CSV table of C-alpha atoms and ligand atoms in Angstrom, one decimal:
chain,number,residue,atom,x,y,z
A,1,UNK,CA,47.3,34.9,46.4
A,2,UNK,CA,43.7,33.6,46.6
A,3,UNK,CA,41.3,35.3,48.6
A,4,UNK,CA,38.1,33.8,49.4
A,5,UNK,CA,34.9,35.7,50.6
A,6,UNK,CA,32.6,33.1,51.7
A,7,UNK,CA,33.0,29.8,53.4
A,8,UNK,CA,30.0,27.6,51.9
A,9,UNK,CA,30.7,24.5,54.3
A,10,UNK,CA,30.0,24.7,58.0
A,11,UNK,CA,28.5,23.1,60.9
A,12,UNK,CA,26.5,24.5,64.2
A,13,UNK,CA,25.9,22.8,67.1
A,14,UNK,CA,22.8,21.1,66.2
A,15,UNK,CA,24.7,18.4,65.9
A,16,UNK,CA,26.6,16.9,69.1
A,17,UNK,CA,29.7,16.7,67.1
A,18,UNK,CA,30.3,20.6,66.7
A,19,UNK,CA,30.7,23.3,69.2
A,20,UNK,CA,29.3,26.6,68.3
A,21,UNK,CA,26.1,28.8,67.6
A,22,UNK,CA,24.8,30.3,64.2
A,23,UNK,CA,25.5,33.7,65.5
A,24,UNK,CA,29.3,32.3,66.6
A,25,UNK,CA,29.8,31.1,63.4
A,26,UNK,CA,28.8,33.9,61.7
A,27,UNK,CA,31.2,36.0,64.1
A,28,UNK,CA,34.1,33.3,62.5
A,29,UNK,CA,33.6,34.5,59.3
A,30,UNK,CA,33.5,37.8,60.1
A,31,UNK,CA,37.2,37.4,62.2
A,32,UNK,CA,38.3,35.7,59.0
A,33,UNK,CA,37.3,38.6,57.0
A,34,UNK,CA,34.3,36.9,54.7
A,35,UNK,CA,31.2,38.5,53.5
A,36,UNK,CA,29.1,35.6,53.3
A,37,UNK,CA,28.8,31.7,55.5
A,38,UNK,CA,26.4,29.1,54.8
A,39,UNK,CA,24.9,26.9,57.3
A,40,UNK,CA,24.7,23.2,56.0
A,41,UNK,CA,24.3,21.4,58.7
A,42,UNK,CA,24.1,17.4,58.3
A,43,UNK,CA,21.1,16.1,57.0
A,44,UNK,CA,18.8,13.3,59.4
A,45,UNK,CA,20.0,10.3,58.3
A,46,UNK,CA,24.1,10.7,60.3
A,47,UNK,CA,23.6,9.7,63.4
A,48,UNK,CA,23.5,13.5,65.1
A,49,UNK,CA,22.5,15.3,62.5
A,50,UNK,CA,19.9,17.9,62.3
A,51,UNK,CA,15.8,17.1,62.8
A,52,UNK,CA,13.9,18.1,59.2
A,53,UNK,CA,12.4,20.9,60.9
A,54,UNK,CA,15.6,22.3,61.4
A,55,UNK,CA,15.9,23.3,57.6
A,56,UNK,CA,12.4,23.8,57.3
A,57,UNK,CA,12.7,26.3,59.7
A,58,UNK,CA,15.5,28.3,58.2
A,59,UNK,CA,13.2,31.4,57.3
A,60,UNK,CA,13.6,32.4,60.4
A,61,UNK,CA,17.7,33.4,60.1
A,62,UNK,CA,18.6,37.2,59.6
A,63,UNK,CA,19.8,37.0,55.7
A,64,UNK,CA,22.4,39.4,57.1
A,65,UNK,CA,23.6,39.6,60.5
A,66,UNK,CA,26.4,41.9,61.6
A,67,UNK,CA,27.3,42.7,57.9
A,68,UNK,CA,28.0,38.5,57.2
A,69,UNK,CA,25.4,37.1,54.8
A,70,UNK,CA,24.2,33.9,55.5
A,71,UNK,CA,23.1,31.3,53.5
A,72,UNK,CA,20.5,28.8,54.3
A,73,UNK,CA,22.2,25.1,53.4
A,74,UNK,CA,22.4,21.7,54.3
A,75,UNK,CA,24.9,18.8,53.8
A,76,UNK,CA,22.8,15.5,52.6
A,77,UNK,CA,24.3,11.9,52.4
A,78,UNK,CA,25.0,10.1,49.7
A,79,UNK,CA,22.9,7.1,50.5
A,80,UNK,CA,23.2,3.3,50.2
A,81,UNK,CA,23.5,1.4,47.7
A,82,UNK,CA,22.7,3.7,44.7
A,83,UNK,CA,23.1,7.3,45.4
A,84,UNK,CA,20.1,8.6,46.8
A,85,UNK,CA,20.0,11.5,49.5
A,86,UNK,CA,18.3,11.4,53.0
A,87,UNK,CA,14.4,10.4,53.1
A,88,UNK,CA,13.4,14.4,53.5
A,89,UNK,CA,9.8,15.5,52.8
A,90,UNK,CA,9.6,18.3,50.2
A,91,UNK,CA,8.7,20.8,52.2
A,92,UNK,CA,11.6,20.5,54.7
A,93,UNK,CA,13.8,21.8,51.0
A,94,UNK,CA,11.3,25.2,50.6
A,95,UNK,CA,14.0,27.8,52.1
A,96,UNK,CA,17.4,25.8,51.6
A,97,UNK,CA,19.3,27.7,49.0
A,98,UNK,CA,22.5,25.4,49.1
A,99,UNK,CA,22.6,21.7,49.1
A,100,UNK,CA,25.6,19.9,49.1
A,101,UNK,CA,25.9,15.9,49.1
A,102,UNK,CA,28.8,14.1,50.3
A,103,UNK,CA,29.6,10.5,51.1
A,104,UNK,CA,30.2,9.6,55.3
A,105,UNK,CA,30.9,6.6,56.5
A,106,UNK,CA,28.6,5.9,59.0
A,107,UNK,CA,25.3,6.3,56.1
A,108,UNK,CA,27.2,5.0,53.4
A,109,UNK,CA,30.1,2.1,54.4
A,110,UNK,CA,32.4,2.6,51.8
A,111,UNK,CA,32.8,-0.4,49.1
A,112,UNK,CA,34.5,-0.2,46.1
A,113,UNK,CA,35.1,2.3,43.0
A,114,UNK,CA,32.4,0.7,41.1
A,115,UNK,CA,29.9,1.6,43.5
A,116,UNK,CA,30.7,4.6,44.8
A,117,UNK,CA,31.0,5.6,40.8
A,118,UNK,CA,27.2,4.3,40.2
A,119,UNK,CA,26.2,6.5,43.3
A,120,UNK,CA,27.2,10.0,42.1
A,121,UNK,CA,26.1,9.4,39.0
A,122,UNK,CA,22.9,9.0,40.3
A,123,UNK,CA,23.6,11.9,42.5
A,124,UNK,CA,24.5,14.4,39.5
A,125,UNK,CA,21.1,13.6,38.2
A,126,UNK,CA,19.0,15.0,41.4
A,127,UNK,CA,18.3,18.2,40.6
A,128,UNK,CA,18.3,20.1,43.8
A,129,UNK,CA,21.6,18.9,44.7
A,130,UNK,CA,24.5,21.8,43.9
A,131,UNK,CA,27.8,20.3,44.8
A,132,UNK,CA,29.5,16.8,45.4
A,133,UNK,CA,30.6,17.3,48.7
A,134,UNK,CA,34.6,16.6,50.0
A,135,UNK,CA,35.2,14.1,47.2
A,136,UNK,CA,38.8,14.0,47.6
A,137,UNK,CA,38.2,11.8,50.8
A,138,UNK,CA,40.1,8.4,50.4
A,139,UNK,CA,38.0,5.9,51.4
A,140,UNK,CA,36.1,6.6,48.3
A,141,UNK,CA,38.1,6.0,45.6
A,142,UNK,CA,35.6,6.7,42.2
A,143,UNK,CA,36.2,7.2,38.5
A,144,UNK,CA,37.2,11.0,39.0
A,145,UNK,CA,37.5,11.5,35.0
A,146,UNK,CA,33.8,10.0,34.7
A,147,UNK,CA,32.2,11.8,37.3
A,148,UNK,CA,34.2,15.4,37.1
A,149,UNK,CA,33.7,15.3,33.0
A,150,UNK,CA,29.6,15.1,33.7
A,151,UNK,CA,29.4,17.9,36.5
A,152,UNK,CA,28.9,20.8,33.9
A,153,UNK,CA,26.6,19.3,32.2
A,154,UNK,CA,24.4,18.0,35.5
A,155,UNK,CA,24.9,21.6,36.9
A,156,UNK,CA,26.8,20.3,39.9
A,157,UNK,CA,30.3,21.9,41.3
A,158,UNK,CA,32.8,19.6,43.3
A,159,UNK,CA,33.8,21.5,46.8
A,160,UNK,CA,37.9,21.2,47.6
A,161,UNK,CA,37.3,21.1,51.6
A,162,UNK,CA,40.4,22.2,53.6
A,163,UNK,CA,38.9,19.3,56.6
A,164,UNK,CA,39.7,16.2,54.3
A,165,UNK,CA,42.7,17.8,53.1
A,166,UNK,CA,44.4,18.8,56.5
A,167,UNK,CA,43.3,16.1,58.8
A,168,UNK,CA,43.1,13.0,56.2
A,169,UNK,CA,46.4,11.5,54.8
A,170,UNK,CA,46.2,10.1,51.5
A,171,UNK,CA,43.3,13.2,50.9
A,172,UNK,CA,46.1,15.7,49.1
A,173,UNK,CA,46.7,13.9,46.2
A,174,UNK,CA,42.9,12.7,45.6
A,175,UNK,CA,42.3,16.4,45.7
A,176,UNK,CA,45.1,17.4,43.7
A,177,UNK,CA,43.8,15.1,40.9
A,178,UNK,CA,40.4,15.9,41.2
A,179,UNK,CA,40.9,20.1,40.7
A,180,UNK,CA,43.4,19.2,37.8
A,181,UNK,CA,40.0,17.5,36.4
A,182,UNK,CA,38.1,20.3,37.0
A,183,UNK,CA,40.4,22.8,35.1
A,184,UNK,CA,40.5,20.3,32.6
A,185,UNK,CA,36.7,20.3,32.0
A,186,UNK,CA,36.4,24.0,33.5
A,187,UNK,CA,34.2,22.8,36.0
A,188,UNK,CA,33.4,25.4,38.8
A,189,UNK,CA,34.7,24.6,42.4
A,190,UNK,CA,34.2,26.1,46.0
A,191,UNK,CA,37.1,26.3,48.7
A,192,UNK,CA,35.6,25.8,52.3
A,193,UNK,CA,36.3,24.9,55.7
A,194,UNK,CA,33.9,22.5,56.8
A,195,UNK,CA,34.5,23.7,60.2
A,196,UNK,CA,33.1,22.4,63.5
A,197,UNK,CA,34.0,25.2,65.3
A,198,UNK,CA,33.6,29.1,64.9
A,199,UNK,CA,37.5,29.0,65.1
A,200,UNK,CA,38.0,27.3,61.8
A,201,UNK,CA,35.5,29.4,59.8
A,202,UNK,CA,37.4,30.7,56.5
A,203,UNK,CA,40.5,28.5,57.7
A,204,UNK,CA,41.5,27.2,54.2
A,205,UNK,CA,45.3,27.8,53.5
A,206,UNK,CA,46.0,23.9,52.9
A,207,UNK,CA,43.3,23.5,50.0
A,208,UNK,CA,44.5,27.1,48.9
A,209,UNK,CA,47.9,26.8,48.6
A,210,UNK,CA,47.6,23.0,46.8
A,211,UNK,CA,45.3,24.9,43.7
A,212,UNK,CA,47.6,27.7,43.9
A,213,UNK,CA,50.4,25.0,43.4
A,214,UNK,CA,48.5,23.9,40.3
A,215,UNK,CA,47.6,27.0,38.8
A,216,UNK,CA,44.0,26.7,39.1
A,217,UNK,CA,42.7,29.2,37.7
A,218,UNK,CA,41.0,31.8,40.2
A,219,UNK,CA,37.9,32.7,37.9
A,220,UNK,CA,36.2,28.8,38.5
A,221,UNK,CA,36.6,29.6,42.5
A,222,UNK,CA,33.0,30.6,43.3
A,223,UNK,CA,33.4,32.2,46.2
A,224,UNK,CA,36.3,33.6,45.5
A,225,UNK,CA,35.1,36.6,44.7
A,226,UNK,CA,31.6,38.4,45.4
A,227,UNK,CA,30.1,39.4,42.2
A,228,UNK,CA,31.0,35.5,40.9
A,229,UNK,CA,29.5,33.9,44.3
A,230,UNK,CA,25.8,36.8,43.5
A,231,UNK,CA,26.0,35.2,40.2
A,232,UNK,CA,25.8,31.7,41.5
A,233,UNK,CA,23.0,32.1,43.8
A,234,UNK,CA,20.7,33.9,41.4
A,235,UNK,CA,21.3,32.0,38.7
A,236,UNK,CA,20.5,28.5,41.4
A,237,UNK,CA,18.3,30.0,43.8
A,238,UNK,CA,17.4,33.6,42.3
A,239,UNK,CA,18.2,35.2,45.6
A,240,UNK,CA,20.9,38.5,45.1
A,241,UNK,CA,23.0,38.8,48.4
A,242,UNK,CA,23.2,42.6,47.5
A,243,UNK,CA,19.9,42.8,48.4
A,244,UNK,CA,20.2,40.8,52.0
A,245,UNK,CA,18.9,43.5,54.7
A,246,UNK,CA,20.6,43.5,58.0
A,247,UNK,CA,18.2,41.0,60.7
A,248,UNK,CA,15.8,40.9,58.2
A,249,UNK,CA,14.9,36.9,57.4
B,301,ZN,ZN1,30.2,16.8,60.8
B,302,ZN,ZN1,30.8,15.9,55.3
């Protein structure tokens, strides 16, 4: 059975559409039995998403805060019509250590394969993007061979996000395709919850038990397992979650 020890997808209530403070959420992972959460709340350009100056002040979170390390992320949108991200001044990125980029419909109206396609491959090549963001969603359909066979050597890892999985019919076998890709091209995914709510933090089993059904194989689950999920941040961000001090930002 897979165990994971950090859910790298979730949402606070900066935005109108979830429910529950940063120190709620980081109590969720802690009653889910994680180590680590990152914050990546939406980026400006969805319709209730987060001001800039809400990642730009991110310094100010506790790197550690009862025992649960927290991650400073965001989640950008895959912008019309070529694949850019939100319009974000540079200095609003200085202490984000996560950044993942996912299509939503209300920034990006979904059109066809073709396009959708052209706009990851655009968004593999910006470099402080980390991971393509609940691709298995079904309103965008995209060349999955094409875009999984270039994450490695972009950098980028593809995120298997329990939300589209359990609440999105259609979603499972997208999904199921797209980690069968990324064993075929040993491309590194995360397993997260994209939760709303403090309650869903860690809450994972349908995205678990479909790679488990597959045999993926454990060691390209990043945060799966501590050491693996260190290695990821220092080599991306050079920051070492062993050395995250309790209410210390
Ligand atoms: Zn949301
Ligand atoms: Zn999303």
């Amino acid at each position: 059975m897979i165990k994971l020890v950090a859910d790298l997808h979730t949402h606070t209530n900066v935005s109108h559409h979830a429910y529950s403070s940063l120190e709620e959420m980081v109590q969720g992972a802690k009653r889910a039995g994680l180590d680590a959460i990152a914050i990546t709340n939406h980026a400006p350009s969805m319709a209730d998403g987060a001001h800039q100056w809400h990642f730009s002040n991110l310094n100010i979170v506790p790197r550690k805060i009862d025992g649960i390390c927290v991650i400073r992320g965001i989640e950008m949108n895959i912008m019309p019509p070529n694949g850019t991200t939100d319009p974000m001044e540079e200095r609003h990125f200085k202490h984000l250590d996560y950044v993942i980029a996912s299509f939503h419909e209300v920034c990006f109206p979904p059109v066809n394969s073709e396009v959708h396609t052209k706009a990851l491959e655009n968004i593999l090549r910006i470099p402080y993007v980390n991971t393509l963001g609940h691709l298995g969603n079904q309103n965008y359909e995209f060349d999955q061979e094409r875009i999984i066979s270039q994450c490695n050597e972009f950098g980028k890892i593809v995120e298997i996000n329990n939300n589209s999985l359990a609440i999105r019919k259609g979603s499972k076998e997208n999904c199921t395709s797209i980690a069968k890709l990324c064993m075929k091209y040993r491309v590194p995914i995360v397993v997260t919850s994209d939760s709303h709510i403090s309650f869903m933090v860690g809450k994972t089993d349908s995205a678990l038990s479909m790679l488990e059904e597959i045999g993926f194989p454990e060691e390209l689950i990043i945060n799966a397992d501590f050491d693996r999920l260190n290695n990821y941040f220092k080599k991306i961000r050079g920051i070492d979650l062993y050395e995250f001090e309790e209410g210390k930002a």
